[in-house]
Short mmCIF file of C-alpha atoms in Angstrom, two decimals:
data_model
loop_
_atom_site.label_atom_id
_atom_site.label_comp_id
_atom_site.label_asym_id
_atom_site.label_seq_id
_atom_site.Cartn_x
_atom_site.Cartn_y
_atom_site.Cartn_z
CA UNK A 1 -0.75 -57.46 32.23
CA UNK A 2 -2.98 -58.59 29.36
CA UNK A 3 -1.75 -59.82 26.01
CA UNK A 4 -2.54 -56.51 24.28
CA UNK A 5 -0.48 -54.66 26.87
CA UNK A 6 2.42 -57.10 26.44
CA UNK A 7 2.32 -56.73 22.66
CA UNK A 8 2.24 -52.93 22.98
CA UNK A 9 5.17 -52.94 25.42
CA UNK A 10 7.17 -55.23 23.13
CA UNK A 11 6.61 -53.06 20.06
CA UNK A 12 7.29 -49.87 22.02
CA UNK A 13 10.60 -51.31 23.20
CA UNK A 14 11.54 -52.28 19.64
CA UNK A 15 10.73 -48.76 18.48
CA UNK A 16 13.08 -47.34 21.12
CA UNK A 17 15.92 -49.63 20.02
CA UNK A 18 15.35 -49.30 16.28
CA UNK A 19 17.88 -47.07 14.56
CA UNK A 20 16.12 -47.17 11.19
CA UNK A 21 13.33 -44.80 10.31
CA UNK A 22 10.73 -47.59 10.20
CA UNK A 23 10.28 -50.65 12.38
CA UNK A 24 9.22 -53.57 10.19
CA UNK A 25 7.45 -56.57 11.69
CA UNK A 26 5.87 -59.70 10.29
CA UNK A 27 2.33 -60.02 11.64
CA UNK A 28 2.35 -63.85 11.68
CA UNK A 29 5.77 -64.06 13.35
CA UNK A 30 4.73 -61.60 16.05
CA UNK A 31 1.51 -63.56 16.63
CA UNK A 32 3.48 -66.78 17.09
CA UNK A 33 5.82 -65.10 19.58
CA UNK A 34 2.83 -64.14 21.74
CA UNK A 35 0.77 -67.26 21.03
CA UNK A 36 -2.15 -65.33 19.63
CA UNK A 37 -3.95 -64.90 16.34
CA UNK A 38 -2.77 -62.25 13.85
CA UNK A 39 -6.01 -60.32 14.34
CA UNK A 40 -4.87 -59.62 17.93
CA UNK A 41 -1.78 -57.95 16.49
CA UNK A 42 -4.02 -55.93 14.14
CA UNK A 43 -6.12 -54.83 17.12
CA UNK A 44 -3.10 -53.60 19.08
CA UNK A 45 -1.69 -51.78 16.06
CA UNK A 46 -4.98 -50.09 15.16
CA UNK A 47 -5.80 -48.99 18.71
CA UNK A 48 -2.39 -48.12 20.14
CA UNK A 49 -0.13 -47.29 17.20
CA UNK A 50 -2.19 -44.89 15.15
CA UNK A 51 -1.77 -41.25 14.13
CA UNK A 52 -3.79 -40.09 17.10
CA UNK A 53 -1.10 -41.61 19.33
CA UNK A 54 1.80 -40.28 17.29
CA UNK A 55 2.51 -43.19 14.93
CA UNK A 56 2.35 -43.84 11.21
CA UNK A 57 1.60 -47.43 10.23
CA UNK A 58 1.90 -49.09 6.84
CA UNK A 59 0.48 -52.56 6.43
CA UNK A 60 0.51 -55.19 3.73
CA UNK A 61 -1.49 -58.37 4.16
CA UNK A 62 -0.78 -61.81 2.77
CA UNK A 63 2.06 -64.33 3.00
CA UNK A 64 4.79 -61.74 2.54
CA UNK A 65 2.84 -59.16 4.50
CA UNK A 66 4.36 -56.82 7.00
CA UNK A 67 3.68 -54.00 9.43
CA UNK A 68 5.87 -50.93 9.26
CA UNK A 69 5.64 -48.52 12.18
CA UNK A 70 7.24 -45.14 12.60
CA UNK A 71 6.92 -42.83 15.57
CA UNK A 72 6.28 -39.29 14.45
CA UNK A 73 9.02 -37.14 15.97
CA UNK A 74 8.83 -33.44 16.71
CA UNK A 75 11.41 -32.72 14.04
CA UNK A 76 9.17 -34.43 11.47
CA UNK A 77 6.76 -31.51 11.64
CA UNK A 78 4.10 -33.19 13.76
CA UNK A 79 1.71 -30.25 13.49
CA UNK A 80 1.91 -30.30 9.70
CA UNK A 81 1.49 -34.08 9.67
CA UNK A 82 -1.55 -33.73 11.92
CA UNK A 83 -3.01 -31.20 9.50
CA UNK A 84 -2.38 -33.61 6.63
CA UNK A 85 -3.81 -36.61 8.50
CA UNK A 86 -6.94 -34.68 9.38
CA UNK A 87 -8.02 -34.72 5.76
CA UNK A 88 -11.43 -33.35 4.84
CA UNK A 89 -13.35 -34.61 7.85
CA UNK A 90 -12.70 -35.23 11.55
CA UNK A 91 -14.90 -36.07 14.51
CA UNK A 92 -14.59 -34.44 17.92
CA UNK A 93 -13.04 -37.49 19.63
CA UNK A 94 -10.25 -37.78 17.05
CA UNK A 95 -9.52 -34.05 17.20
CA UNK A 96 -9.19 -34.31 21.01
CA UNK A 97 -6.77 -37.24 20.62
CA UNK A 98 -4.65 -35.29 18.11
CA UNK A 99 -4.53 -32.29 20.45
CA UNK A 100 -3.59 -34.50 23.39
CA UNK A 101 -0.67 -35.88 21.39
CA UNK A 102 0.48 -32.38 20.42
CA UNK A 103 0.41 -31.37 24.10
CA UNK A 104 2.46 -34.47 25.03
CA UNK A 105 5.01 -33.53 22.39
CA UNK A 106 5.15 -29.95 23.82
CA UNK A 107 4.12 -28.47 20.47
CA UNK A 108 1.10 -26.68 21.87
CA UNK A 109 0.11 -25.89 25.43
CA UNK A 110 -3.13 -26.82 27.17
CA UNK A 111 -4.53 -23.30 26.81
CA UNK A 112 -4.04 -23.40 23.03
CA UNK A 113 -5.66 -26.85 22.86
CA UNK A 114 -8.56 -25.59 24.94
CA UNK A 115 -9.11 -22.65 22.57
CA UNK A 116 -9.03 -24.98 19.57
CA UNK A 117 -11.50 -27.40 21.20
CA UNK A 118 -13.86 -24.56 22.06
CA UNK A 119 -14.04 -23.70 18.37
CA UNK A 120 -14.58 -27.23 17.08
CA UNK A 121 -16.74 -28.93 19.72
CA UNK A 122 -20.05 -30.53 18.84
CA UNK A 123 -21.85 -28.04 21.07
CA UNK A 124 -20.60 -25.13 18.93
CA UNK A 125 -20.92 -26.73 15.52
CA UNK A 126 -24.69 -27.01 15.34
CA UNK A 127 -25.03 -28.13 11.74
CA UNK A 128 -25.95 -31.64 10.61
CA UNK A 129 -23.54 -34.42 9.65
CA UNK A 130 -21.47 -34.89 7.49
CA UNK A 131 -21.09 -31.12 7.09
CA UNK A 132 -20.25 -30.82 10.79
CA UNK A 133 -17.11 -32.99 10.52
CA UNK A 134 -16.08 -31.24 7.30
CA UNK A 135 -16.40 -27.80 8.89
CA UNK A 136 -14.61 -29.06 12.01
CA UNK A 137 -11.69 -30.30 9.88
CA UNK A 138 -11.36 -26.94 8.12
CA UNK A 139 -11.41 -24.98 11.38
CA UNK A 140 -9.10 -27.47 13.12
CA UNK A 141 -6.48 -27.34 10.35
CA UNK A 142 -6.61 -23.54 10.21
CA UNK A 143 -6.19 -23.19 13.96
CA UNK A 144 -3.31 -25.69 14.04
CA UNK A 145 -1.55 -23.85 11.25
CA UNK A 146 -1.93 -20.58 13.17
CA UNK A 147 -0.65 -22.25 16.37
CA UNK A 148 2.48 -23.49 14.61
CA UNK A 149 3.61 -19.98 13.65
#
């Protein structure tokens, strides 16, 4: 098991045990526990604890800096949070990751996700960038809203 996997497993375990809404960690302290540089912690957080994987992360850098992580729960309105996180632009890869997370949370089924992907894939949206990602975001948000009813 690599260091990134160990850090992820450690944070995941803390999230399971945490009774508060947010898990707060000190980047430097966590780096010293694992004998790595703080940028390794940043890497794990940005690649494994992001909205696409069902997490919200707040970060503050500096001496008193911290990482706050919250797992988005079904009762938190994950579909509505996904719509909000999508913003005004989204690429195909990110949309697929969001849909995968919604399937894992049993908020949409694979057939629904497939229908959404068929309407927002690069092969269907044949307009140039950045308009493509803007149009994709609008369609994606509309379809998610319809799926949540």
